[in-house]
Amino acid sequence: MFEFIRTHRRLMQFLLLLIILPSFAFVGLESYTSMGDASNTVAKVADQTITQPEWDAAQREQMSRFREMFGDQFDAKMFDTPEAKQEILNNLIAQRVLTAEAKRNKLAVTDQALQQTIVNMGGLTTADGKFDVERYKAILAAQGMTPTMYEARLRQELTSQQVNAAIQNTAFAPDSLAKRLSELGEQEREVQQLAFKKSDYAGQVKVTDDMLKSYYEKSNQFNVPEQVKAEYVVLTADALAAQINVSDADIKSYYEQNAKHYGVEEQRRASHILIGVNKDASDAEKAAAKTKAEQLLATLRKNPQEFAKLAKENSSDTGSAERGGDLGFFGKGMMVKPFEEAAFKLKQGELSDLVQSDFGFHIIKLTAIKPASTKTLDEVKNEIANDIRKQLVTKKYTETADVFSNTVYEQADSLKAVADKLKLKIETTGDLSRQPNPAVAPTAPYNNQKFLTALFSDESLKNKRNTEAVEVAPNTLIAGRVTEYKPASKRPFDEVKALVHERVVQEEAAALAKKAGEAKLAALQEKDDASGFSATQIVSRAKSQGLNPAVFLAVMKADTSKLPAYVGVDVPQGFGVLRIVRVTQPANVDSAKRQAEHQQITAALAQQETFAYIEALKQKAKVKILRPVAKSETTE
């Protein structure tokens, strides 16, 4: 990868998030338009505010998206840092300044463009390629949104993207720059190595007791951190769920009270022929389009079976024209108002009169009607049971969590009271330190930074009282109590003397190897001598596998204006002297690869320009962050 791109990783991560956050995926679709009181305001952007609930919602949405992307490999801790939280706030601010700029420039998205964006989304078509309106509504309903709410947000995002695209699409990389970077990426260097291994110098090391004692006293690698043994109890919603049964009577009652939620609105299927004309077109252009539409309608009145053929030949809506004008099934709220009103007045098989919208003139043929219906109790029984169980678990967990928290606080000299009251098991664990143990699963409730911080508090350590109830995961509380404390210590010298001796020998041998290597390097820089070096090896950015990273960097950074060039480098085995004898370019140029690299460079420059543009917009909008992320938030 190019050095430019490598050194701008944070910039690219920021812009990647900027692209991801307003994506059209149906995950965590929460409204970012709610306004809170002044005490909840975390930032101001022009005449807009960003509230704490909006910030929290953006963090949950981002976590949800990454959880879906990475599955079991997802680690929520990557978002529990000041940097990650600040990045999300920065992205919200960037969205707001782009929205403000779009509004200032009176940018808009047409109904047709909005509709096409929705139709083109993945996972929203049936097996025969038709747009699945029911699935579309169901996905939005699961997120607490209606099509109207979602489409308003989508329209705003598409409008903001026009501002973003105006900058990104104008970036370019000069051919000379792209060529130079490509050549650097392809450059090959022939190298020889001369190793000075520390193992060859170990026999020369003279170790004294003073050297051992000095190394032991200065080193912290023999330190043993303070540790505790503890007992703990855990309360989870999953455990409570097993205690809840939902009866058939409950399910029936819920169904009857919420019957309207299981209804499916009437759906209609239609085909259309659109003779497109812009709403801002001249009167002459509109008249010509209308005349053509009237002629087609007259033909269809006589030969309605020609509809599909005429749609393919004449319709300006190329997407539906390929299907003979077929638009699939749709409900109310899916089409522009004039089209919808006309379609829902037609009888099956009937042709409409000319219908004018902002897109032009439509001829509509209603091909099918799917009447409104209500799902039966049997069809939704399992769904209702799960909904009721979730509600009951949420309620029970909330109530039980209060009891849990109060009990461990009020009867703080033991966990037995809360364990008996809530039928929880007291667990024990040992060798806990102030930081999570990387060898223990991060999902283990006791291996959590917040819990460990509470466990090592003065109240817990000195007074042997219960910790407060700590939330270590969604719907998971833990409280603990220290049963044994071991202060920080250092392993006795006699116990580690052999290990200290080995480390001292290695350290001294490495110093001798480096001294010898540097002397040899100085001599070679005065007078070239290839004796003792290994056979030549070709090193390039594409051929560095198996090569020590330090050696690779030293070779590629070496000044090769004069050959042979020499450079020294520390390596795990000791010290290496590198002799660069030749610098070449590949005989054949891969044109396709060069073109791809040119595009990469252009994209990197576009991202840089976009970043600078957004920063300028922030200045223009007089952005004020009222509540920056505090580092202490991660260790509460």
XYZ file of C-alpha atoms in Angstrom, residues 66-406:
341
model
C -20.657 -3.791 13.739
C -22.174 -6.642 15.775
C -23.990 -7.805 12.638
C -20.825 -7.430 10.550
C -18.463 -9.304 12.891
C -20.758 -11.686 14.785
C -18.966 -13.521 17.608
C -15.763 -11.603 16.903
C -17.437 -8.297 17.801
C -15.931 -6.662 20.879
C -18.056 -3.928 22.445
C -14.955 -2.590 24.232
C -13.762 -1.026 20.986
C -16.604 1.493 21.361
C -16.085 2.038 25.101
C -13.203 4.465 24.674
C -13.105 8.271 24.650
C -11.701 8.201 21.112
C -14.530 6.019 19.726
C -17.239 8.068 21.434
C -15.707 11.330 20.235
C -15.483 9.924 16.691
C -19.209 9.174 16.686
C -19.979 12.682 17.950
C -17.735 14.112 15.217
C -19.685 12.119 12.635
C -23.001 13.434 13.918
C -21.610 16.964 13.673
C -20.400 16.267 10.122
C -23.877 15.056 9.143
C -25.423 18.214 10.549
C -23.063 20.594 8.756
C -23.626 18.749 5.466
C -27.392 18.972 5.991
C -27.109 22.676 6.748
C -25.006 23.251 3.619
C -27.482 21.312 1.465
C -30.314 23.430 2.843
C -28.342 26.633 2.233
C -27.813 25.608 -1.412
C -31.469 24.585 -1.801
C -30.561 21.033 -2.831
C -33.368 18.481 -3.053
C -34.086 14.864 -3.992
C -36.968 14.080 -6.343
C -39.673 11.577 -5.456
C -38.557 9.405 -8.358
C -34.938 9.310 -7.147
C -36.096 8.471 -3.624
C -38.351 5.698 -4.895
C -35.584 4.267 -7.085
C -33.155 4.223 -4.144
C -35.616 2.229 -2.032
C -36.452 -0.178 -4.859
C -32.737 -0.857 -5.429
C -32.047 -1.798 -1.804
C -30.991 -5.389 -1.273
C -33.351 -7.903 0.312
C -36.546 -6.109 -0.655
C -37.550 -8.055 -3.735
C -39.550 -11.238 -4.121
C -38.363 -14.329 -5.998
C -39.788 -12.939 -9.232
C -37.917 -9.655 -8.834
C -40.845 -7.537 -7.613
C -40.553 -4.981 -4.823
C -41.822 -6.568 -1.574
C -43.844 -3.800 0.050
C -44.941 -5.966 2.979
C -41.374 -6.877 3.871
C -40.359 -3.230 3.508
C -43.039 -2.162 5.989
C -42.308 -5.058 8.346
C -38.599 -4.225 8.549
C -39.367 -0.589 9.282
C -42.056 -1.514 11.813
C -39.522 -3.672 13.675
C -37.472 -0.508 14.116
C -40.463 1.548 15.225
C -40.708 3.457 11.939
C -43.289 4.014 9.232
C -42.410 4.369 5.534
C -43.145 8.098 5.809
C -40.689 8.524 8.700
C -37.961 6.489 7.025
C -38.362 8.133 3.636
C -38.094 11.588 5.212
C -34.796 10.602 6.789
C -33.567 8.938 3.606
C -34.427 12.021 1.571
C -32.390 14.144 3.994
C -29.407 11.775 3.770
C -29.492 11.686 -0.022
C -29.591 15.465 -0.069
C -26.542 15.669 2.224
C -24.703 13.203 0.022
C -25.038 15.583 -2.907
C -22.858 18.051 -1.002
C -20.338 15.326 -0.175
C -20.274 14.042 -3.759
C -19.691 17.530 -5.159
C -16.286 17.530 -3.465
C -15.295 13.886 -3.870
C -16.207 13.703 -7.554
C -13.989 16.670 -8.452
C -10.770 15.270 -6.951
C -8.027 14.041 -9.266
C -4.467 12.780 -8.988
C -1.860 14.046 -11.495
C -0.511 11.274 -13.736
C 3.042 12.095 -12.662
C 2.180 11.626 -8.978
C 0.349 8.373 -9.614
C 3.197 7.062 -11.747
C 5.817 7.948 -9.146
C 3.897 6.284 -6.320
C 3.288 3.195 -8.446
C 6.982 2.970 -9.282
C 7.891 3.226 -5.612
C 5.421 0.450 -4.846
C 6.880 -1.800 -7.566
C 10.564 -0.995 -6.946
C 12.767 -4.011 -6.235
C 16.021 -3.994 -4.273
C 18.609 -6.759 -4.345
C 19.960 -7.242 -0.830
C 22.590 -9.318 0.971
C 22.701 -9.846 4.723
C 25.507 -10.284 7.216
C 24.306 -11.436 10.638
C 25.945 -10.779 13.982
C 24.123 -13.225 16.239
C 24.076 -12.560 19.965
C 24.333 -16.320 20.569
C 27.851 -16.169 19.071
C 28.895 -13.641 21.713
C 27.292 -15.238 24.782
C 30.546 -17.001 25.663
C 32.338 -13.665 25.920
C 29.979 -12.296 28.596
C 31.369 -12.119 32.138
C 28.516 -11.967 34.641
C 28.992 -10.673 38.202
C 26.646 -10.736 41.178
C 26.437 -6.941 41.048
C 25.207 -7.127 37.445
C 22.530 -9.644 38.447
C 21.382 -7.603 41.440
C 21.316 -4.383 39.415
C 19.248 -5.987 36.635
C 16.832 -7.510 39.181
C 16.315 -4.236 41.037
C 15.759 -2.150 37.895
C 13.475 -4.641 36.148
C 9.741 -4.820 36.772
C 9.266 -8.094 34.900
C 9.481 -10.020 38.173
C 6.756 -7.961 39.846
C 3.564 -9.685 40.973
C 0.585 -7.285 40.928
C -1.814 -7.085 43.839
C -4.474 -9.754 43.612
C -7.701 -10.718 45.324
C -9.922 -13.703 45.753
C -13.590 -12.831 45.557
C -17.075 -14.216 45.644
C -19.802 -12.814 43.415
C -23.410 -13.158 42.293
C -24.797 -12.423 38.833
C -28.306 -11.391 37.809
C -29.260 -11.809 34.130
C -32.457 -11.325 32.151
C -31.925 -14.718 30.490
C -32.115 -16.455 33.855
C -35.376 -14.662 34.622
C -36.818 -15.540 31.209
C -36.693 -19.226 32.106
C -39.028 -18.517 35.027
C -41.756 -16.937 32.866
C -44.568 -18.876 31.209
C -47.028 -17.331 28.748
C -50.482 -18.928 28.720
C -52.798 -19.366 25.730
C -55.256 -17.063 27.458
C -52.619 -14.318 27.650
C -51.828 -14.771 23.967
C -55.507 -14.617 22.959
C -56.114 -11.514 25.068
C -53.082 -9.768 23.602
C -54.204 -10.653 20.072
C -57.685 -9.256 20.629
C -56.356 -6.035 22.153
C -53.842 -5.483 19.351
C -55.710 -6.929 16.382
C -55.101 -3.817 14.265
C -51.358 -4.483 14.375
C -51.844 -7.792 12.583
C -53.800 -6.350 9.710
C -52.371 -6.040 6.211
C -53.560 -3.017 4.224
C -54.968 -3.374 0.742
C -52.273 -3.743 -1.922
C -52.636 -2.946 -5.605
C -50.597 -4.010 -8.599
C -50.381 -1.764 -11.614
C -48.454 -1.161 -14.807
C -47.824 2.263 -16.236
C -46.467 4.100 -19.224
C -44.693 7.334 -18.341
C -44.160 10.058 -20.906
C -41.594 11.999 -18.965
C -41.395 15.762 -18.846
C -39.778 17.933 -16.200
C -42.167 20.020 -14.114
C -40.054 23.069 -15.001
C -40.214 22.349 -18.754
C -41.624 24.882 -21.176
C -45.310 24.903 -22.109
C -44.407 23.634 -25.572
C -42.521 20.655 -24.164
C -45.379 19.819 -21.805
C -47.890 20.060 -24.629
C -45.821 17.755 -26.842
C -45.528 15.177 -24.038
C -49.251 15.353 -23.351
C -50.105 14.924 -27.040
C -47.915 11.822 -27.225
C -49.506 10.394 -24.081
C -53.015 11.064 -25.425
C -52.159 9.262 -28.666
C -50.890 6.242 -26.728
C -53.991 6.248 -24.531
C -56.241 6.330 -27.602
C -54.381 3.351 -29.044
C -54.732 1.444 -25.775
C -58.458 2.150 -25.566
C -58.800 0.257 -28.852
C -56.113 -2.391 -28.202
C -55.545 -2.789 -24.420
C -53.569 -6.010 -25.040
C -50.787 -3.824 -26.532
C -50.006 -2.215 -23.136
C -46.805 -4.186 -22.392
C -45.462 -3.670 -25.918
C -46.147 0.066 -25.930
C -44.663 0.439 -22.423
C -41.378 -1.165 -23.543
C -41.243 1.071 -26.601
C -42.364 4.396 -25.103
C -42.172 4.576 -21.300
C -39.576 6.965 -19.805
C -39.464 4.794 -16.668
C -36.825 2.412 -18.000
C -36.921 0.193 -14.909
C -40.572 -0.778 -15.298
C -40.548 -0.470 -19.103
C -38.388 -3.606 -19.340
C -41.174 -5.464 -17.509
C -43.933 -4.110 -19.728
C -44.611 -1.268 -17.304
C -45.216 -3.565 -14.305
C -44.651 -1.853 -10.920
C -45.545 -4.820 -8.711
C -47.766 -4.570 -5.644
C -47.786 -1.361 -3.604
C -49.790 0.143 -0.781
C -50.851 3.628 0.088
C -47.962 5.989 0.715
C -45.629 4.244 -1.747
C -46.402 6.252 -4.878
C -46.630 9.986 -5.591
C -50.023 11.342 -4.641
C -51.640 11.830 -8.118
C -50.550 8.339 -9.173
C -51.804 6.753 -5.930
C -55.185 8.486 -6.069
C -55.779 7.346 -9.621
C -54.589 3.760 -9.029
C -56.807 3.254 -5.978
C -59.909 4.410 -7.899
C -59.497 1.896 -10.755
C -61.112 -1.493 -11.006
C -59.036 -4.516 -11.895
C -58.126 -4.512 -15.588
C -59.256 -0.886 -16.008
C -57.204 1.842 -17.727
C -56.890 5.317 -16.220
C -57.170 8.650 -17.962
C -53.956 10.648 -18.240
C -52.471 11.255 -14.775
C -50.045 14.159 -14.429
C -47.312 14.174 -11.785
C -43.992 15.967 -11.356
C -42.448 13.263 -13.552
C -44.739 13.707 -16.530
C -47.876 11.982 -17.816
C -48.851 8.466 -16.709
C -51.186 5.920 -18.245
C -52.063 3.395 -15.521
C -53.492 -0.098 -15.874
C -54.613 -1.850 -12.686
C -53.677 -5.524 -12.975
C -54.461 -6.997 -9.534
C -55.948 -6.195 -6.130
C -54.846 -7.837 -2.902
C -57.591 -7.002 -0.391
C -56.858 -5.976 3.178
C -56.625 -8.919 5.555
C -55.872 -9.808 9.148
C -53.509 -12.575 10.201
C -55.158 -15.312 12.257
C -54.269 -16.015 15.869
C -52.545 -19.270 14.854
C -50.368 -17.398 12.355
C -49.047 -14.961 14.962
C -49.256 -17.100 18.114
C -45.500 -17.655 18.468
C -44.755 -14.041 17.634
C -47.175 -12.833 20.319
C -45.795 -15.278 22.886
C -42.289 -13.949 22.289
C -43.493 -10.330 22.517
C -45.294 -10.976 25.796
C -42.310 -12.858 27.201
C -39.946 -10.018 26.278
C -42.230 -7.485 27.951
C -42.577 -9.591 31.092
C -38.830 -10.273 31.236
C -38.081 -6.569 30.844
C -40.513 -5.704 33.609
C -39.321 -8.470 35.902
C -35.656 -7.650 35.292
C -36.244 -3.974 36.068
C -38.009 -4.846 39.315
C -35.497 -7.533 40.279
C -32.521 -5.327 39.403
C -33.745 -2.759 41.925
C -34.053 -5.449 44.595
C -30.610 -6.782 43.681
C -28.967 -3.341 43.867
C -30.674 -2.374 47.113
